Short mmCIF file of C-alpha atoms in Angstrom, two decimals:
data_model
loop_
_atom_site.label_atom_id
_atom_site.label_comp_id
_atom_site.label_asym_id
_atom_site.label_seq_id
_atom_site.Cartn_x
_atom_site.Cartn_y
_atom_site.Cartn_z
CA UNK A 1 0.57 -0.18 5.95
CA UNK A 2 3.18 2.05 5.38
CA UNK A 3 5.73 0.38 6.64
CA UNK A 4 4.82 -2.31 5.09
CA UNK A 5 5.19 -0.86 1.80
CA UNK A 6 8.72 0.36 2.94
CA UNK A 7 9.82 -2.93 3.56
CA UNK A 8 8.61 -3.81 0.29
CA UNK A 9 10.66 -1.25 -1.53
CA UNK A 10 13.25 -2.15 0.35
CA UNK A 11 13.23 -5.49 -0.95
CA UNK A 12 12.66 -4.12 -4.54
CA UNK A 13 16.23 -2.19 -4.41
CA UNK A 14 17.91 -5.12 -3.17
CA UNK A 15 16.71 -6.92 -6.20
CA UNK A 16 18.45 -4.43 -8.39
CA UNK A 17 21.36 -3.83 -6.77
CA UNK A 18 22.15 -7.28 -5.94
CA UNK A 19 21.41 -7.72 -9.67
CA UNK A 20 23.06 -5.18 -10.78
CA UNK A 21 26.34 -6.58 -8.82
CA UNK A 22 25.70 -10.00 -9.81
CA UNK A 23 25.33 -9.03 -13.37
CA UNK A 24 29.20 -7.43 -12.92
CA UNK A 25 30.17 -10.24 -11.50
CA UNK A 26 29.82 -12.77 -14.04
CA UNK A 27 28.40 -11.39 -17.19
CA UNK A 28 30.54 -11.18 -20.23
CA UNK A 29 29.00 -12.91 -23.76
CA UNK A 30 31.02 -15.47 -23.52
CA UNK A 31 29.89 -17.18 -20.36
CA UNK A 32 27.20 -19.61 -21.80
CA UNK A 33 30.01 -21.21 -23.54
CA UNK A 34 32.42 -21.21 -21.01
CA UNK A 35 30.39 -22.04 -17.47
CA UNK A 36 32.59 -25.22 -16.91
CA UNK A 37 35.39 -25.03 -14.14
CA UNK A 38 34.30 -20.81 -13.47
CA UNK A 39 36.29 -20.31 -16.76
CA UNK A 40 33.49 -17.44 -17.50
CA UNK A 41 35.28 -15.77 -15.02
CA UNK A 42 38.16 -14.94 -17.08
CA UNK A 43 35.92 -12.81 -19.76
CA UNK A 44 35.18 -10.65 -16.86
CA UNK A 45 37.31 -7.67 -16.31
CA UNK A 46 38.43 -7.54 -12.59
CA UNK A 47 37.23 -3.88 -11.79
CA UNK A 48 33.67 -5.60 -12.94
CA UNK A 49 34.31 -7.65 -10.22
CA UNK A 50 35.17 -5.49 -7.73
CA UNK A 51 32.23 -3.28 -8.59
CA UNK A 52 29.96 -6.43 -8.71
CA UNK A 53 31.10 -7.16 -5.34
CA UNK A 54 30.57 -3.97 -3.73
CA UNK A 55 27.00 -3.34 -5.07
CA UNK A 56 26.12 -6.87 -4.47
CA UNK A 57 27.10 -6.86 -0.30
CA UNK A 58 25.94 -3.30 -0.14
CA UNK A 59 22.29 -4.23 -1.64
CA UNK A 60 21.88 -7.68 -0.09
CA UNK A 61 20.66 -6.73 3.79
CA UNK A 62 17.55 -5.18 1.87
CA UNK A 63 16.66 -8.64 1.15
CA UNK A 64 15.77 -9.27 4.75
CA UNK A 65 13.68 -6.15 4.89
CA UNK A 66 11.82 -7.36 1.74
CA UNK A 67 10.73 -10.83 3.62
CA UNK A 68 9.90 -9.07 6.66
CA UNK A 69 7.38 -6.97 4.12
CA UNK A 70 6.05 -10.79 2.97
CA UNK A 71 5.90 -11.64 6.55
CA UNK A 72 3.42 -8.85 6.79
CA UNK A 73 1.21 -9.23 4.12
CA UNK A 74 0.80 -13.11 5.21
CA UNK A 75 0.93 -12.72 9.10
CA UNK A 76 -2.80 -11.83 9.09
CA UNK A 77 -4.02 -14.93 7.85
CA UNK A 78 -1.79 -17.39 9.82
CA UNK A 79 0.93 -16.11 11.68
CA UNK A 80 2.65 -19.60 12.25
CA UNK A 81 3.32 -19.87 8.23
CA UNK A 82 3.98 -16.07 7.86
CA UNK A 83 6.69 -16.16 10.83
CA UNK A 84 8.18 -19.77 8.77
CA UNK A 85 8.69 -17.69 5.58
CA UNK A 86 10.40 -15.26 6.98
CA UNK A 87 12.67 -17.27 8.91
CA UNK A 88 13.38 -19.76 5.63
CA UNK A 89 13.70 -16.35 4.06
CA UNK A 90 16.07 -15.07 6.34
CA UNK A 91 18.09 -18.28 6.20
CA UNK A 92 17.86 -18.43 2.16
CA UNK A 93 19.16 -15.26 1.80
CA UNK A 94 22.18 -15.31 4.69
CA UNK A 95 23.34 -18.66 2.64
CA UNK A 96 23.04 -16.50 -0.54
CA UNK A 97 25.36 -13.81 0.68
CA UNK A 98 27.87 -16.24 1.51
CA UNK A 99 27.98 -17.40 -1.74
CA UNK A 100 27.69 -14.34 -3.21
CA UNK A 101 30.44 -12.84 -1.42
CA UNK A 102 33.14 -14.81 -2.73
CA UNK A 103 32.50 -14.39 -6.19
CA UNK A 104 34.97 -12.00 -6.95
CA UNK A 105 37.44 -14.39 -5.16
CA UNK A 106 37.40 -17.21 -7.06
CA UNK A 107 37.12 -14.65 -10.02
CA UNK A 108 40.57 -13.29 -9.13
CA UNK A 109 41.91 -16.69 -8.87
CA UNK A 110 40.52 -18.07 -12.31
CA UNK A 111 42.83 -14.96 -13.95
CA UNK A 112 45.72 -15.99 -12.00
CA UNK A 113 45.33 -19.69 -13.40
CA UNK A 114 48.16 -18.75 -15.47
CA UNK A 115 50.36 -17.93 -12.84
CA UNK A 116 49.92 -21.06 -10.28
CA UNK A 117 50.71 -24.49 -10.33
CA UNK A 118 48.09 -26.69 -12.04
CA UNK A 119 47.75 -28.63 -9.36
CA UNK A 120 47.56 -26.00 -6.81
CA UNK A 121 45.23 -24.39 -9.13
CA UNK A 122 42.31 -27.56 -9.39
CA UNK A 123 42.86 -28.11 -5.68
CA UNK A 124 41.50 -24.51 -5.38
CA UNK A 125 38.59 -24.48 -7.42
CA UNK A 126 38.16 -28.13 -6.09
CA UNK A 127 37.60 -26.68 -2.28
CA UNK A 128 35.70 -23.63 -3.56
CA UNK A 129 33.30 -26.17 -5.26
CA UNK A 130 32.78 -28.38 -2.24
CA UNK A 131 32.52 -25.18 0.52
CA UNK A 132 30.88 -22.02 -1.88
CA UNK A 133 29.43 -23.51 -4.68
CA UNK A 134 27.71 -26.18 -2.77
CA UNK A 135 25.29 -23.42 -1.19
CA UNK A 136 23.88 -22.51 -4.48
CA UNK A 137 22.41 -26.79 -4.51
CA UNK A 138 21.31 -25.82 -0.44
CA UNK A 139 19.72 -22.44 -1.18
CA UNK A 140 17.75 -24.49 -4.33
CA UNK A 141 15.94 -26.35 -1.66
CA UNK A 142 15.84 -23.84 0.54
CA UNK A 143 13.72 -21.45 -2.05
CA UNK A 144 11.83 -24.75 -2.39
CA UNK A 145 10.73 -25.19 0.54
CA UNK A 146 10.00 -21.60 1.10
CA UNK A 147 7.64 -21.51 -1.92
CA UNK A 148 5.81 -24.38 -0.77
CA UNK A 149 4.67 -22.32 2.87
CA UNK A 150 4.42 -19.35 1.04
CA UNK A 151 1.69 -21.18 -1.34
CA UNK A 152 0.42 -22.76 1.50
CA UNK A 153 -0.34 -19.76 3.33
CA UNK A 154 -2.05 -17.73 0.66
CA UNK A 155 -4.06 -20.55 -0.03
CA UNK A 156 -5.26 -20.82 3.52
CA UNK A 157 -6.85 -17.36 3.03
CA UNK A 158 -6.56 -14.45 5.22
CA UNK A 159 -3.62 -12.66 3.98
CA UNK A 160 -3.43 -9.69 1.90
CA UNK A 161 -2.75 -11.40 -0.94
CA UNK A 162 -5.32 -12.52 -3.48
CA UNK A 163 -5.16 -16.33 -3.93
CA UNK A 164 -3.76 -16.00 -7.09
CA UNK A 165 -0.71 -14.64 -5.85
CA UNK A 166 0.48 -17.98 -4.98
CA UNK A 167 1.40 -18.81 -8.63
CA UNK A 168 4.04 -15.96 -8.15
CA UNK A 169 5.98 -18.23 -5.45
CA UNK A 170 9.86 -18.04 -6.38
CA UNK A 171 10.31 -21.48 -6.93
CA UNK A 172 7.62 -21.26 -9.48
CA UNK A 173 9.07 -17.58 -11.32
CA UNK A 174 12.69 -19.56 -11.31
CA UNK A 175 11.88 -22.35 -13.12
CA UNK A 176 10.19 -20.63 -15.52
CA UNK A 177 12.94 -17.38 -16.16
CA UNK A 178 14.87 -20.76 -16.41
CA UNK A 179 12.88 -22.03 -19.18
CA UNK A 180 12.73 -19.02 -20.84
CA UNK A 181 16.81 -18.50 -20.44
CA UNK A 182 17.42 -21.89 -22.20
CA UNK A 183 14.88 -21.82 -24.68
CA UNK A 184 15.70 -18.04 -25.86
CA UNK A 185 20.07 -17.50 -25.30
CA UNK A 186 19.95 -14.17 -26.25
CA UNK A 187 17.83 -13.08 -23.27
CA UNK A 188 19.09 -16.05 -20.99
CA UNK A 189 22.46 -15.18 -21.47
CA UNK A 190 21.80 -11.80 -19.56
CA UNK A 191 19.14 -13.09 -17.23
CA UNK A 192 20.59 -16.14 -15.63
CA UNK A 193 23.57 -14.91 -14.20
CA UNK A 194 21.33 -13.00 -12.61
CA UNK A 195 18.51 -15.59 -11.85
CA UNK A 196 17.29 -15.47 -8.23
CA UNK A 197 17.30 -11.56 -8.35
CA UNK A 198 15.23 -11.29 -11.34
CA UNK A 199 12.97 -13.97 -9.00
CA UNK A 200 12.39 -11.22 -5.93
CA UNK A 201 12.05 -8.27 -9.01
CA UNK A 202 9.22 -9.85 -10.35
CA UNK A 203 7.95 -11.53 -6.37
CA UNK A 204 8.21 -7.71 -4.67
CA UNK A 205 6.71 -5.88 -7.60
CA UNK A 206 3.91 -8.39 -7.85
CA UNK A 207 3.29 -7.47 -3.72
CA UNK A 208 3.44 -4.48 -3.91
CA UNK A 209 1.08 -3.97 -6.62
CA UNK A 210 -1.35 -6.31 -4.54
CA UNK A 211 -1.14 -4.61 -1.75
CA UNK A 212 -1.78 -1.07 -3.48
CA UNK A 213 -4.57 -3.13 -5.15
CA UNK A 214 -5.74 -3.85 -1.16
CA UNK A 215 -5.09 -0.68 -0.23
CA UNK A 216 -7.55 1.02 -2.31
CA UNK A 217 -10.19 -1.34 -2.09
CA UNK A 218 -10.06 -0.88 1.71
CA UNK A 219 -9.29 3.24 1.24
CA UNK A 220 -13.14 2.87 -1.17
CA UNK A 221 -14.94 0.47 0.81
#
């Protein structure tokens, strides 16, 4: 079980310092009002995104360790639906640092917009949109359908989750940080930049309090 709650950790720290470097990359208090064409982007100073991009590459293989922790805490009730979250998991979050790693890209070329044609300029944000920013609709349905096995599977019984774990799905956590976001701007405005890793905060801390929970039931039984 130790390892286990390794893995978890590990998955813990990626949600901070992929947060953390996502929260570099496009934070700046003007980017509610400004999210059309990436012109957010230009509020951001470009050493933010430099440091945004380094902490955010450097934290995201921990991601993988963190599903390989949910992979263990469901494998003993059904190893068929523990071994599909953690390959949906794996595939969610190799989209994810695609996307995420050329952020600071099309952040450098939104400050240049001065300096290149117009045309040139909307034909590059036009093929960033239709090969980058495409992956964030893809790794929607990908979280999805993740959520729904990962339900599925506690549900079945046998893990060592409680059932009630299966509320905290990610699918579930994001629509409602989402809700929250819109409904208060002066919290969403720092959280949703940040959205999915403020998801796997709350999903690994969650785990990792259940399985200290199972732990100790186990360690007094």
């Amino acid at each position: 079980m130790k390892l286990t709650k390794t893995l978890g950790y590990l998955g813990f720290i990626a949600s901070i310092f992929v947060g953390f470097g996502e929260y570099f990359l496009h934070y700046s208090p003007s980017i509610l009002e400004h999210a059309q064409d990436y012109e957010f982007f230009k509020f951001v100073a470009l050493n933010n995104l430099t440091i945004g991009h380094f902490l955010a590459v450097i934290g995201l293989p921990f991601y993988f360790a963190g599903y390989i922790h949910i992979y263990r805490m469901l494998k003993s009730g059904n190893e068929t639906l523990a071994r599909t979250v953690l390959g949906i998991g794996f595939i969610a979050f190799a989209v994810g640092g695609v996307w995420i790693g050329s952020r600071a890209s099309i952040g450098n070329i939104v400050h240049l917009k001065e300096t290149i044609d117009p045309l040139v300029y909307q034909n590059l944000l036009a093929h960033y949109t239709n090969h980058m920013e495409v992956l964030v609709q893809a790794l929607r349905v990908i979280i999805a359908t993740l959520s729904v096995v990962f339900v599925i599977a506690i549900i079945k019984g046998g893990t060592y989750y409680k059932k009630w774990m299966a509320v905290f799905n990610p699918i579930v956590i994001l629509i409602v940080l989402v809700v929250l976001g819109k409904l208060i701007p002066s919290i969403g405005k720092h959280m949703l930049p940040i959205l999915m890793n403020v998801t796997h905060f709350i999903l690994f801390t969650v785990s990792l309090y259940q399985l200290n929970k199972y732990n100790n039931t186990h360690q007094n039984a």
